[in-house]
C-alpha cells in the first residue's frame, strides 16, 4: 500500500500532467483559432482583390496628406477627388470625428468597392495631452509609465478619429547635433528596445481592432539616427556588425512586440536608399524578422531617390516596390508610374498584389471592414485631456526631469527663499510641448509662472525676462516660419532687458534662470553645429552669475547641450527637456521639494562639439587613454570624458551601493549568475533610484564595447532605508552578433558593473564557460 508521502508524490505528478495537458490544449486551441482567423482574413481579402482593377489596387498603395498639418515639403493635391476615384488607401494629418467622417464617407459611399481609409497621424508623445518629448520620457527609465503614456495617446487619438500613429521612433542616436534625438530614446540599444516594446504594447494593446487601440508605425527604418555629422537626412554608412549589435535591436524589439507597420527612412544605407533597399525591407525585415505588417515610406522618400541618384521617377518607383515598400507617402510615384511599369513588364502584378494585400490586411486587422466608422465617435470627447491623462502627464514630466548638478544641496528651495525667476522661458507656454506635438494645444500647457500662482505657500518671488529667447535674427526668422512665435521685446533693448534682470536678481536670495532652446531648434530638419545655449541667453546667464547670488539653471531643450561653463559656474542645473502639458506644475514641485528628481540621461552630454560622437558603449581601442603616455587615444584640448555620462542623474537624497556579491563566478549555458548589491538611501529625502547593470566582454572574436547595459531596476527607498536588489545574468545576456552575424556568446572572462550611472559603478569578475 502507498504511504501518505508516496500518495502526495503521485498526486503531484498527476496534477502536473493535467496542467501540462490543459496548457497544450489551450495552445492548440489558440493556434487553431489564430489560423482560422487568418484564413478568414485571407479569404476575405482574396475575394475583395478578385474584384479590384489594377488601378484600384495601386490606389490602395497611395498615402497622401490632407487636413490640419503640414509635415513635409510637398503638399498632396486633390485628395478628396483621388479618394473618390479609388486612388487613396490611407491619409494622414486629418483628425477629429467630423473631419474623418467626411473623408471616410467619400471612401465608403462614393467609391466602387467601398474600401475604408486608414487615418494616420504623428502622435509622437501624446495626442492632445502632451507628455515630455521622447528623449525626456526615456530619461524616466520607467517603462511601465512609458507604456501608459502610449496607451493614453491611443485613447485620445482613437477618440479623435485616428487609427494609425507614426510612432515609436526608435532610431539610436549618438550625435546630439541631430535635432531628431528629441524624438527617440537615446543612445542605448538595450534601453531603446525595452521602450520600443512598451510603446507598441501601449498603442496596440492585444487587439488592433479594439475601439481604443491604434496601429503603431516603427520608424525610421533604418539607421536614420546615424546620419553623418548629425545633419538631418544625411548619408549613413555602417558595418553590418555595428548595425546588428548597436542600431537594429530597437526596431527588432518593436517588430517582435507585434508592431503593425514600419516606415522606411529617408537615408541611404551603404549606398542604397532605405526605401529602395531590398536587403533591408525584404531580406531582413520580411524574411529574417518575419514581419507581416505594412511597410510605408517616409514623406516623399521614393521621389527623393531621384536626388539620391539611383534613377528617374519610373525607376525609383520600380525600385521601391520591388524592395518591399507597400505604401508611398505623399510622393504619388506609385500612382503615377506603376500602371505603365506593369504594361512594360518591369513591375509584376504579383508585386502590386502583395503590397495591396498588406494594406488591406492592415484595414482588416483594424476592424475597418466591419465598421469603417469605428474610430469616429463624437461621444468620446470627454476622454480627451481628461483628469487622469493630465495627472499622467504630470507624473511623466516629474519622472523625466534630470538633476544634473546640485552644489551644496541648493535644491530644493525653502518656502521663504526670495527667488528671482529670470529668463524668456519662465512665462512661456509655446515651447513646453516641444516639437512633434501634433494636435497638442500649447495654450493648454501650464507655464512655470502659472504654476507658481497656484502655490499660495510660495509668494516670495519676482520676475524679469532678462533676454529674448533668440536675438539672432536669421535663426529667429527660420524658426518663426514654422510657427515658433518668437517675439522680440518691443519695449526694451536687449541691454535694457539684461540690466533690468540684474537689478531684480540682486534683490533676491536665489536666482532661478529658465533658459534653453526654442522648440523648433530640435526635431526634424533642426540640426545644430553648436549645441550650447543661444548666445544672448549665455550672456544673460553670465551676468546673473556675476551678481554673486546662487544661480539655478532650469533648462528646456530637445537634445543634450554643451554646458561646460554652466557646470563650472552655476550652482544647480535641472534638465527639464520639453516636459509637456504639465511642465510648469512638475518643475515647480521639483523646485520646492514636493517631488524628488529621479530621471537619468539616456544620451551622453558632451563637453564640447568636438567630442561628438561620444557614447558610453564605445570600444577600448588598442591605445586607451593613459595620462602618462602621449601615444594614446585622446584630444590635446579636451578630456575624453563626457560632461554628464549616460545613465546619470542626481537626487535630493544620495544612494550608496555596496560591493557586488555574485552567487558564483562561473556561468554555464542554461544556468544563471545572480549579482546582488545593497543600495542605501542615506540622505534626507525618500526617493527613486535607477540601478544599472552593465557587462563587458573582455575577450572576443570581434572587439566589444567597454560597457553594455544589460538591465536596470527602478526602486523606491525611504530615507535611511536599504534594499538588496538582484540581477540575473544568463548566457543569453552575453550574446552578440559576431563577425559572421551569428548571434552567439563566446566563453572567456567578463566584467559586471552595477551602479547609478555608466561611470560610477561597482564591479565584479566572472567567466563564461561553454
Ligand atoms: C517624418 C516622419 C513623419 C512623416 C509624416 C516625415 O517628414 O520624417 O517622422 O512621420 O513626416 O508626417
XYZ file of C-alpha atoms and ligand atoms in Angstrom:
782
model
C 0.000 0.000 0.000
C 1.147 3.646 -0.549
C 2.131 5.673 2.425
C 0.935 9.300 2.588
C 4.131 10.841 1.196
C 4.109 8.478 -1.831
C 0.422 9.313 -2.337
C 1.201 13.012 -2.250
C 4.029 12.454 -4.755
C 1.693 10.661 -7.219
C -0.979 13.271 -6.705
C 1.596 15.883 -7.533
C 2.692 14.111 -10.722
C -0.950 13.597 -11.719
C -1.732 17.277 -11.190
C 1.308 18.316 -13.186
C 0.206 16.065 -16.061
C -3.259 17.589 -16.012
C -1.820 21.097 -16.046
C 0.521 20.251 -18.937
C -2.385 18.696 -20.878
C -4.562 21.764 -20.290
C -1.750 24.079 -21.410
C -1.166 22.000 -24.574
C -4.911 22.028 -25.335
C -5.082 25.761 -24.821
C -2.072 26.338 -27.050
C -3.506 24.057 -29.713
C -6.859 25.830 -29.494
C -5.141 29.185 -29.682
C -3.173 28.120 -32.749
C -6.332 26.756 -34.331
C -8.240 29.973 -33.557
C -5.353 32.014 -34.886
C -5.096 30.035 -38.099
C -8.801 30.097 -38.693
C -8.842 33.851 -38.026
C -6.012 34.314 -40.513
C -7.770 32.096 -43.025
C -10.929 34.146 -42.659
C -8.911 37.304 -43.311
C -7.131 35.729 -46.299
C -10.401 34.565 -47.822
C -11.980 37.959 -47.331
C -9.071 39.785 -48.924
C -8.644 37.299 -51.754
C -12.316 37.742 -52.573
C -12.072 41.527 -52.402
C -8.938 41.635 -54.523
C -10.541 39.444 -57.143
C -12.955 42.309 -57.742
C -10.305 45.036 -57.883
C -8.853 46.538 -61.030
C -5.113 47.099 -61.268
C -5.726 50.847 -60.781
C -7.757 50.242 -57.655
C -5.001 48.056 -56.254
C -2.419 50.726 -56.980
C -4.760 53.277 -55.381
C -4.511 51.364 -52.120
C -0.779 51.983 -52.110
C -1.214 55.746 -52.046
C -0.853 57.647 -48.766
C -1.424 61.399 -49.193
C -1.533 64.111 -46.555
C -4.693 66.156 -46.132
C -6.097 68.198 -43.314
C -4.674 70.208 -40.495
C -0.941 69.770 -40.523
C 1.885 70.202 -42.989
C 4.723 67.856 -42.066
C 6.835 67.904 -45.196
C 7.914 69.972 -48.177
C 5.324 68.836 -50.742
C 1.548 69.174 -50.439
C -0.805 66.496 -51.677
C -3.315 67.815 -54.194
C -6.975 66.964 -54.857
C -7.019 64.282 -52.175
C -10.808 64.176 -51.966
C -11.048 63.689 -55.729
C -8.494 60.912 -55.552
C -10.365 59.188 -52.737
C -13.478 59.309 -54.900
C -11.609 57.721 -57.786
C -10.305 54.910 -55.571
C -6.759 56.244 -55.701
C -6.117 56.504 -51.983
C -5.508 53.767 -49.421
C -4.927 55.877 -46.336
C -4.488 59.520 -45.434
C -2.679 61.358 -42.688
C -2.965 64.730 -40.967
C -6.766 64.565 -40.726
C -8.310 64.077 -37.303
C -11.437 64.965 -35.295
C -14.511 62.777 -35.758
C -16.168 65.214 -38.149
C -13.197 65.657 -40.473
C -12.503 61.924 -40.506
C -16.144 61.052 -41.127
C -16.246 63.396 -44.106
C -13.371 61.601 -45.842
C -14.459 58.130 -44.782
C -17.910 58.901 -46.213
C -16.335 59.513 -49.600
C -14.386 56.247 -49.420
C -17.244 54.022 -48.329
C -20.156 55.736 -50.024
C -18.769 57.106 -53.255
C -16.257 54.518 -54.439
C -16.999 51.356 -56.367
C -15.702 48.887 -53.791
C -16.339 50.960 -50.656
C -12.947 50.185 -49.168
C -12.449 52.223 -45.983
C -9.464 54.501 -45.413
C -6.923 54.294 -42.621
C -6.321 57.584 -40.794
C -2.731 58.163 -39.696
C -1.043 60.946 -37.768
C 2.146 61.863 -35.988
C 1.080 61.083 -32.470
C 4.560 61.051 -31.006
C 4.436 61.936 -27.318
C 0.731 62.217 -26.745
C -2.124 63.379 -28.944
C -3.852 66.250 -27.117
C -2.444 65.667 -23.665
C 1.226 66.064 -24.361
C 3.829 64.123 -22.440
C 7.521 65.026 -22.303
C 9.428 64.655 -25.566
C 10.501 61.022 -26.073
C 14.101 61.720 -25.018
C 12.676 63.055 -21.764
C 10.262 60.157 -21.328
C 13.160 57.762 -21.789
C 15.044 59.578 -19.012
C 12.405 58.293 -16.589
C 13.670 54.741 -17.199
C 10.111 53.860 -16.195
C 8.976 51.588 -18.984
C 5.601 50.900 -17.335
C 4.952 54.636 -17.288
C 6.037 54.977 -20.916
C 3.612 52.231 -21.854
C 0.842 54.134 -20.069
C 1.651 57.310 -21.986
C 1.343 55.401 -25.283
C -1.933 53.883 -24.050
C -3.269 57.327 -23.138
C -2.185 58.684 -26.519
C -4.007 55.820 -28.252
C -7.151 56.556 -26.242
C -7.139 60.181 -27.255
C -6.153 59.517 -30.861
C -8.959 56.994 -31.370
C -11.395 59.324 -29.642
C -10.346 61.851 -32.274
C -10.905 59.642 -35.309
C -7.415 58.194 -35.780
C -6.331 54.587 -36.051
C -2.682 54.749 -37.096
C 0.171 56.573 -35.329
C 3.617 57.231 -36.802
C 5.373 56.200 -33.629
C 7.500 54.899 -31.953
C 10.627 56.486 -33.365
C 13.290 54.035 -32.216
C 16.358 55.345 -34.037
C 19.500 55.001 -31.926
C 21.325 58.328 -31.846
C 24.853 59.107 -30.778
C 25.075 62.589 -32.172
C 23.269 65.387 -30.334
C 23.755 67.738 -33.262
C 20.963 65.754 -34.932
C 17.721 67.508 -33.980
C 15.688 64.333 -34.028
C 17.419 62.918 -30.972
C 14.500 64.560 -29.173
C 12.112 62.039 -30.761
C 13.884 58.885 -29.667
C 15.030 57.102 -26.539
C 18.718 57.989 -26.811
C 21.871 56.045 -27.485
C 21.391 52.631 -25.953
C 20.094 49.563 -27.826
C 19.012 47.693 -24.688
C 17.020 50.528 -23.148
C 15.774 51.543 -26.602
C 14.453 48.026 -27.145
C 12.627 47.906 -23.832
C 10.985 51.234 -24.554
C 10.102 50.281 -28.137
C 8.332 47.153 -26.889
C 6.364 49.021 -24.237
C 5.258 51.661 -26.700
C 3.939 49.058 -29.107
C 2.071 47.369 -26.263
C 0.661 50.709 -25.155
C -0.541 51.713 -28.622
C -1.787 48.389 -29.914
C -2.865 46.514 -26.762
C -3.524 42.926 -27.688
C -6.251 43.656 -30.183
C -5.777 46.075 -33.051
C -9.476 46.182 -33.761
C -10.437 47.390 -30.275
C -12.033 50.841 -30.277
C -9.214 52.450 -28.350
C -6.136 50.878 -29.919
C -4.153 52.190 -32.863
C -1.743 50.602 -35.284
C 1.811 51.661 -34.433
C 4.406 52.522 -37.070
C 8.034 51.839 -36.197
C 10.327 54.416 -37.679
C 12.577 55.296 -39.342
C 13.707 52.013 -40.795
C 16.567 52.022 -40.661
C 19.593 53.669 -39.060
C 18.199 57.166 -39.610
C 19.856 58.280 -36.367
C 23.326 57.618 -37.727
C 23.301 60.493 -40.232
C 26.843 61.713 -40.861
C 27.802 64.806 -38.851
C 24.366 64.832 -37.259
C 22.926 66.597 -40.302
C 19.363 65.529 -40.935
C 18.698 63.251 -43.930
C 22.436 62.754 -44.381
C 24.262 59.625 -45.527
C 24.615 56.508 -43.388
C 27.460 54.123 -43.958
C 27.907 51.410 -41.374
C 29.345 47.937 -40.919
C 26.853 45.102 -40.580
C 28.279 44.151 -37.208
C 27.621 47.640 -35.859
C 24.127 47.661 -37.353
C 23.163 44.336 -35.856
C 24.640 44.969 -32.417
C 24.013 48.662 -31.872
C 21.380 50.077 -34.196
C 18.906 47.394 -35.236
C 17.843 45.961 -31.835
C 15.091 48.513 -31.035
C 13.428 48.041 -34.453
C 13.589 44.288 -33.967
C 12.126 44.589 -30.454
C 9.229 46.612 -31.837
C 8.596 44.043 -34.577
C 8.744 41.194 -32.060
C 6.212 43.074 -29.948
C 3.838 42.901 -32.933
C 4.133 46.371 -34.478
C 1.552 46.653 -37.255
C 3.600 48.839 -39.564
C 7.050 50.150 -40.363
C 8.164 53.398 -42.005
C 11.178 53.251 -44.295
C 13.647 56.054 -43.708
C 14.968 58.872 -45.890
C 18.640 57.964 -45.609
C 20.740 55.707 -47.715
C 22.435 52.731 -46.136
C 25.798 51.793 -47.551
C 24.913 53.322 -50.893
C 21.329 52.111 -51.238
C 18.474 54.366 -50.072
C 16.398 52.633 -47.383
C 13.219 52.878 -49.456
C 14.873 51.033 -52.358
C 16.729 48.631 -50.145
C 15.614 45.081 -50.829
C 18.123 43.688 -48.393
C 16.658 45.875 -45.651
C 12.943 45.631 -46.359
C 12.629 42.136 -47.722
C 15.597 40.020 -46.688
C 15.993 41.428 -43.191
C 12.549 42.722 -42.247
C 10.235 40.276 -44.001
C 12.373 37.150 -44.177
C 14.757 37.215 -41.207
C 12.407 39.025 -38.824
C 9.150 37.540 -40.213
C 7.400 40.895 -40.335
C 3.855 40.549 -41.689
C 2.620 44.116 -41.308
C 2.527 47.134 -43.576
C 5.588 48.985 -44.906
C 5.068 52.652 -45.760
C 7.751 55.093 -46.821
C 8.553 58.342 -45.132
C 7.324 61.585 -46.722
C 8.189 61.586 -50.468
C 11.086 59.205 -49.769
C 10.573 57.461 -53.121
C 10.768 60.692 -55.105
C 13.857 61.717 -53.155
C 15.663 58.710 -54.536
C 15.956 60.705 -57.762
C 18.107 63.163 -55.775
C 19.984 60.295 -54.201
C 20.917 59.489 -57.759
C 19.583 55.995 -58.232
C 17.158 56.569 -61.090
C 14.388 58.599 -62.705
C 10.860 58.658 -61.351
C 9.783 55.424 -63.056
C 12.877 53.598 -61.961
C 12.687 54.690 -58.318
C 9.035 53.623 -58.139
C 10.070 50.240 -59.526
C 12.969 50.021 -57.035
C 10.771 50.882 -54.068
C 8.002 48.413 -54.892
C 10.429 45.630 -55.616
C 12.398 46.379 -52.461
C 9.227 45.733 -50.470
C 7.515 49.103 -49.973
C 3.715 48.816 -49.757
C 2.678 52.447 -49.392
C 4.041 55.605 -50.954
C 3.736 58.551 -48.559
C 2.772 61.766 -50.393
C 5.075 61.218 -53.386
C 2.427 59.567 -55.635
C 5.025 57.892 -57.801
C 3.310 54.533 -57.353
C 0.126 56.116 -58.616
C 1.884 57.791 -61.496
C 4.357 55.146 -62.608
C 3.143 51.669 -61.668
C 0.429 51.311 -64.366
C 2.971 51.921 -67.139
C 5.641 49.819 -65.436
C 3.203 46.897 -65.399
C 2.438 47.408 -69.085
C 6.158 47.393 -69.794
C 6.547 44.186 -67.768
C 9.013 45.940 -65.477
C 6.812 45.500 -62.437
C 4.718 42.402 -61.922
C 1.070 42.379 -60.938
C 2.167 39.915 -58.280
C 4.323 42.589 -56.621
C 1.409 45.022 -56.661
C -0.949 42.355 -55.322
C 1.419 41.648 -52.489
C 1.665 45.320 -51.474
C -2.095 45.792 -51.825
C -2.727 42.741 -49.660
C -0.594 44.183 -46.848
C -2.592 47.415 -46.955
C -5.932 45.601 -46.940
C -4.779 43.314 -44.152
C -3.971 46.336 -42.020
C -7.516 47.612 -42.601
C -8.922 44.218 -41.777
C -6.909 43.949 -38.554
C -8.069 47.419 -37.533
C -11.657 46.199 -37.926
C -12.418 48.776 -40.598
C -14.199 46.339 -42.910
C -16.612 45.511 -40.070
C -17.167 49.146 -39.241
C -15.385 51.910 -41.174
C -16.609 54.415 -38.581
C -15.470 52.534 -35.538
C -12.991 55.245 -34.576
C -15.381 58.035 -35.433
C -17.390 58.794 -32.347
C -18.491 62.181 -31.109
C -19.266 60.673 -27.694
C -15.676 60.124 -26.706
C -14.585 63.748 -26.413
C -14.513 63.539 -22.614
C -11.601 61.114 -22.915
C -9.504 63.901 -24.361
C -7.409 65.762 -21.800
C -9.253 64.006 -19.016
C -8.056 64.446 -15.432
C -6.354 61.057 -15.344
C -4.391 61.859 -18.515
C -3.307 65.233 -17.184
C -2.195 63.543 -13.964
C -0.230 61.017 -16.024
C 1.347 63.856 -17.978
C 2.442 65.494 -14.716
C 3.855 62.223 -13.403
C 5.718 61.672 -16.665
C 7.108 65.211 -16.544
C 8.313 64.760 -12.972
C 9.940 61.436 -13.694
C 11.632 62.654 -16.869
C 13.413 65.635 -15.296
C 17.113 65.127 -14.618
C 19.005 66.918 -11.867
C 22.412 67.470 -13.425
C 24.045 69.468 -10.645
C 23.110 70.404 -7.097
C 26.091 72.026 -5.398
C 25.711 72.367 -1.637
C 22.211 70.942 -1.955
C 20.915 74.276 -3.167
C 17.761 72.491 -4.292
C 15.078 72.095 -3.158
C 14.298 75.693 -2.310
C 12.880 76.606 1.084
C 9.392 78.184 1.016
C 10.608 81.514 2.392
C 13.530 81.948 -0.038
C 13.349 85.172 -2.009
C 13.605 83.972 -5.607
C 14.184 85.900 -8.809
C 12.773 83.953 -11.753
C 14.644 85.188 -14.790
C 14.504 84.210 -18.418
C 12.328 84.140 -21.525
C 11.001 80.665 -20.679
C 9.622 81.484 -17.202
C 6.235 82.564 -18.533
C 6.436 80.760 -21.865
C 3.847 78.180 -22.898
C 4.560 77.894 -26.598
C 7.663 75.786 -26.146
C 6.603 73.493 -23.316
C 5.033 70.836 -25.516
C 8.172 70.549 -27.668
C 8.440 69.540 -31.299
C 6.283 66.865 -32.926
C 3.492 67.637 -30.527
C 0.949 67.161 -33.305
C -2.520 68.084 -32.192
C -1.323 69.268 -28.801
C -2.528 72.741 -27.921
C 0.308 74.722 -26.352
C -2.189 77.214 -24.946
C -3.340 74.465 -22.614
C 0.167 73.891 -21.266
C 0.920 75.300 -17.840
C 3.962 77.534 -17.604
C 6.266 77.778 -14.616
C 4.830 81.203 -13.903
C 1.227 79.966 -13.956
C 2.155 77.023 -11.758
C 3.731 79.406 -9.241
C 0.445 81.303 -8.935
C -1.174 78.053 -7.846
C 1.217 77.708 -4.911
C -0.076 80.055 -2.231
C 2.658 78.987 0.198
C 5.361 80.386 -2.146
C 4.864 84.060 -2.739
C 8.312 85.458 -2.267
C 9.418 85.794 -5.855
C 9.915 88.273 -8.633
C 10.341 88.023 -12.372
C 12.347 89.553 -15.182
C 12.519 88.376 -18.763
C 16.260 89.062 -19.000
C 16.532 88.464 -22.740
C 14.615 87.488 -25.813
C 14.503 83.767 -26.465
C 16.675 84.308 -29.537
C 18.251 87.542 -30.731
C 19.881 86.042 -33.815
C 17.529 87.380 -36.471
C 18.338 84.792 -39.116
C 17.694 81.874 -36.795
C 14.573 83.538 -35.443
C 13.256 84.025 -38.962
C 13.833 80.356 -39.831
C 12.115 79.199 -36.666
C 9.204 81.619 -36.956
C 8.477 80.357 -40.462
C 7.474 77.166 -38.673
C 5.304 78.701 -36.003
C 7.935 79.272 -33.319
C 6.286 82.581 -32.452
C 9.487 84.043 -31.072
C 8.857 87.690 -30.365
C 11.382 90.395 -29.715
C 10.579 92.632 -26.798
C 9.302 95.861 -28.299
C 9.608 97.954 -25.171
C 13.224 97.274 -24.202
C 16.503 96.735 -25.973
C 18.433 93.511 -25.227
C 20.752 95.511 -22.947
C 17.831 97.030 -21.037
C 16.301 93.569 -20.574
C 19.585 92.294 -19.206
C 20.203 95.296 -16.935
C 16.729 95.065 -15.512
C 17.167 91.342 -14.835
C 20.392 92.025 -12.946
C 18.622 94.617 -10.788
C 15.833 92.135 -9.991
C 18.334 89.333 -9.407
C 20.345 91.409 -6.932
C 17.292 91.824 -4.722
C 16.824 88.069 -4.360
C 18.395 85.279 -2.299
C 18.485 82.867 -5.231
C 18.221 83.275 -8.976
C 16.296 80.708 -10.996
C 17.198 81.161 -14.654
C 14.859 79.436 -17.081
C 16.657 79.113 -20.398
C 17.021 76.803 -23.353
C 16.093 76.182 -26.956
C 13.051 77.231 -28.857
C 11.100 74.016 -29.523
C 11.903 74.201 -33.249
C 15.642 74.051 -32.568
C 15.273 70.296 -32.192
C 13.136 67.821 -34.117
C 13.066 67.308 -37.866
C 15.346 69.419 -40.058
C 16.733 71.050 -36.907
C 20.351 70.002 -36.719
C 22.751 72.382 -34.984
C 26.523 72.626 -35.234
C 26.825 74.410 -31.890
C 24.676 72.914 -29.223
C 25.056 75.374 -26.392
C 22.523 77.901 -25.161
C 21.821 80.691 -27.669
C 24.468 83.434 -27.300
C 22.170 86.078 -25.844
C 20.936 83.654 -23.174
C 24.501 82.701 -22.339
C 25.296 86.387 -21.908
C 22.370 86.793 -19.521
C 23.397 83.730 -17.520
C 26.929 85.053 -17.114
C 25.589 88.409 -15.942
C 23.361 86.686 -13.408
C 26.243 84.588 -12.164
C 28.365 87.732 -11.828
C 25.912 89.114 -9.233
C 27.394 86.615 -6.800
C 23.950 85.232 -5.927
C 23.471 81.475 -6.186
C 22.009 80.547 -9.561
C 19.844 77.579 -10.505
C 19.520 76.892 -14.197
C 16.336 75.287 -15.413
C 16.849 74.042 -18.932
C 14.249 73.410 -21.596
C 15.652 71.783 -24.704
C 15.361 68.818 -27.045
C 18.891 67.427 -27.035
C 21.954 67.137 -24.809
C 23.530 70.601 -24.745
C 27.152 71.566 -24.194
C 27.195 73.047 -20.698
C 30.816 73.214 -19.673
C 30.776 76.799 -18.384
C 27.386 76.276 -16.769
C 28.573 73.190 -14.942
C 31.623 75.028 -13.626
C 29.848 78.201 -12.599
C 26.188 77.572 -11.877
C 25.105 76.080 -8.560
C 22.230 73.882 -9.671
C 21.145 72.574 -13.093
C 17.822 70.933 -13.772
C 17.300 69.427 -17.237
C 13.543 69.510 -17.881
C 13.560 68.817 -21.671
C 10.256 69.977 -23.110
C 8.156 68.432 -20.379
C 4.676 68.664 -21.943
C 1.277 69.969 -20.945
C 2.047 69.800 -17.232
C 5.600 71.097 -17.377
C 5.052 74.047 -15.017
C 3.489 72.132 -12.099
C 6.068 69.344 -12.418
C 9.028 71.734 -12.449
C 7.789 73.838 -9.545
C 7.041 70.730 -7.479
C 10.632 69.666 -8.006
C 11.973 73.140 -7.228
C 10.217 73.203 -3.891
C 10.881 69.579 -2.985
C 7.392 68.119 -3.407
C 8.898 65.670 -5.846
C 12.418 64.326 -5.617
C 14.031 64.229 -9.094
C 14.928 60.773 -10.336
C 15.424 60.997 -14.122
C 18.679 59.838 -15.667
C 20.180 60.775 -19.004
C 19.820 58.325 -21.873
C 22.247 60.214 -24.083
C 25.734 61.341 -23.187
C 26.207 65.091 -22.701
C 29.491 66.059 -24.390
C 31.845 68.699 -23.026
C 32.089 70.226 -26.473
C 31.023 69.510 -30.039
C 34.483 68.229 -30.950
C 33.935 65.121 -28.821
C 30.916 64.045 -30.853
C 30.097 61.230 -31.416
C 30.559 60.363 -27.763
C 28.649 57.475 -26.214
C 29.193 55.198 -23.250
C 29.277 51.873 -25.086
C 32.353 52.728 -27.118
C 35.316 50.480 -27.880
C 38.517 50.450 -25.865
C 40.913 50.876 -28.853
C 44.427 49.467 -28.844
C 45.737 52.589 -27.146
C 43.200 53.509 -24.499
C 43.837 56.827 -22.807
C 46.748 56.881 -20.398
C 47.715 60.238 -18.909
C 51.342 59.134 -18.727
C 51.612 58.080 -22.312
C 51.484 60.562 -25.178
C 50.646 57.947 -27.770
C 47.200 57.085 -26.502
C 43.729 57.918 -27.749
C 42.851 61.428 -26.629
C 42.461 65.084 -27.531
C 45.044 67.699 -26.658
C 42.429 70.242 -25.724
C 39.625 68.356 -24.013
C 39.343 65.189 -21.954
C 37.770 62.008 -23.301
C 35.201 62.095 -20.519
C 31.723 63.440 -21.161
C 30.277 66.263 -19.117
C 27.431 64.021 -17.964
C 27.599 60.337 -18.817
C 24.838 58.031 -19.990
C 22.580 56.916 -17.151
C 23.434 59.913 -14.969
C 21.122 61.920 -12.743
C 21.167 63.204 -9.168
C 18.555 63.123 -6.464
C 17.842 65.292 -3.440
C 18.971 62.316 -1.452
C 22.054 60.171 -2.010
C 22.276 56.480 -2.674
C 25.244 54.301 -1.897
C 25.927 50.915 -3.399
C 27.533 48.035 -1.526
C 30.086 45.850 -3.258
C 28.613 43.289 -5.625
C 28.184 39.728 -4.476
C 27.953 37.012 -7.102
C 26.418 33.702 -6.088
C 29.074 32.131 -8.315
C 31.677 33.404 -10.714
C 31.324 30.747 -13.413
C 28.423 30.897 -15.799
C 27.350 27.875 -17.865
C 24.811 27.865 -20.709
C 21.344 27.152 -19.341
C 22.367 28.411 -15.889
C 22.475 31.884 -14.364
C 24.587 34.026 -12.098
C 22.857 36.215 -9.556
C 24.529 39.519 -8.819
C 23.357 41.298 -5.679
C 24.002 44.738 -4.264
C 22.558 46.553 -1.351
C 21.514 50.131 -2.026
C 21.096 52.567 0.833
C 19.320 55.874 0.820
C 21.489 57.832 3.208
C 20.179 61.314 2.600
C 17.203 63.211 3.919
C 14.578 62.508 1.298
C 12.658 59.448 0.141
C 13.367 58.806 -3.498
C 13.608 56.640 -6.575
C 16.905 55.270 -7.781
C 17.636 53.566 -11.075
C 20.252 50.851 -10.561
C 22.005 49.984 -13.805
C 23.672 46.707 -14.735
C 26.436 46.645 -17.330
C 28.749 43.928 -18.614
C 31.987 43.910 -20.532
C 33.190 41.036 -22.665
C 36.955 41.112 -22.203
C 37.985 38.713 -24.959
C 36.001 38.040 -28.081
C 36.440 37.319 -31.764
C 35.426 40.892 -32.526
C 36.071 43.908 -30.291
C 33.312 44.565 -27.794
C 32.221 47.769 -26.020
C 33.765 48.833 -22.713
C 30.307 48.625 -21.160
C 26.912 47.440 -22.294
C 23.677 47.993 -20.420
C 22.041 44.647 -19.662
C 19.449 45.502 -17.074
C 18.102 48.153 -14.738
C 15.786 48.377 -11.793
C 13.919 51.418 -10.600
C 13.459 51.195 -6.869
C 11.951 53.397 -4.197
C 13.822 53.860 -0.929
C 12.637 55.774 2.088
C 15.308 57.896 3.750
C 17.584 55.672 5.763
C 16.269 52.548 4.047
C 18.457 49.865 2.415
C 17.332 47.265 -0.073
C 19.149 44.383 -1.611
C 18.472 44.010 -5.304
C 19.357 41.090 -7.537
C 20.146 40.834 -11.234
C 20.290 37.503 -13.064
C 22.795 37.089 -15.864
C 22.430 34.244 -18.325
C 24.420 33.243 -21.372
C 21.781 34.943 -23.470
C 22.654 38.317 -21.960
C 26.213 37.891 -23.200
C 25.355 37.057 -26.795
C 26.210 39.375 -29.646
C 26.396 39.251 -33.420
C 29.854 38.030 -34.311
C 31.809 38.709 -37.487
C 29.603 36.220 -39.382
C 26.499 37.903 -37.967
C 25.796 34.834 -35.874
C 24.042 35.560 -32.550
C 26.379 33.829 -30.182
C 28.287 34.014 -26.930
C 31.956 33.312 -26.569
C 33.487 31.770 -23.456
C 36.005 33.790 -21.511
C 36.374 36.474 -18.876
C 33.693 39.122 -18.304
C 33.236 42.093 -16.053
C 29.978 43.037 -14.486
C 29.154 46.509 -13.198
C 26.290 47.834 -11.109
C 25.862 51.479 -10.321
C 23.833 54.641 -10.518
C 25.282 55.708 -13.866
C 27.520 54.302 -16.568
C 30.731 55.590 -14.974
C 30.381 55.215 -11.192
C 29.877 51.503 -10.763
C 30.922 48.663 -8.504
C 32.452 45.817 -10.442
C 32.913 42.063 -10.259
C 34.512 39.423 -12.484
C 33.133 36.174 -13.823
C 33.818 33.623 -16.521
C 31.525 32.270 -19.174
C 32.247 28.601 -19.791
C 30.761 26.588 -22.621
C 8.995 62.494 -40.839
C 8.250 61.359 -40.205
C 6.785 61.662 -40.130
C 6.280 61.968 -41.517
C 4.797 62.232 -41.581
C 8.352 62.968 -42.129
O 8.915 64.140 -42.572
O 10.321 62.096 -41.094
O 8.772 61.093 -38.927
O 6.103 60.578 -39.560
O 6.964 63.109 -41.994
O 4.464 63.433 -41.035
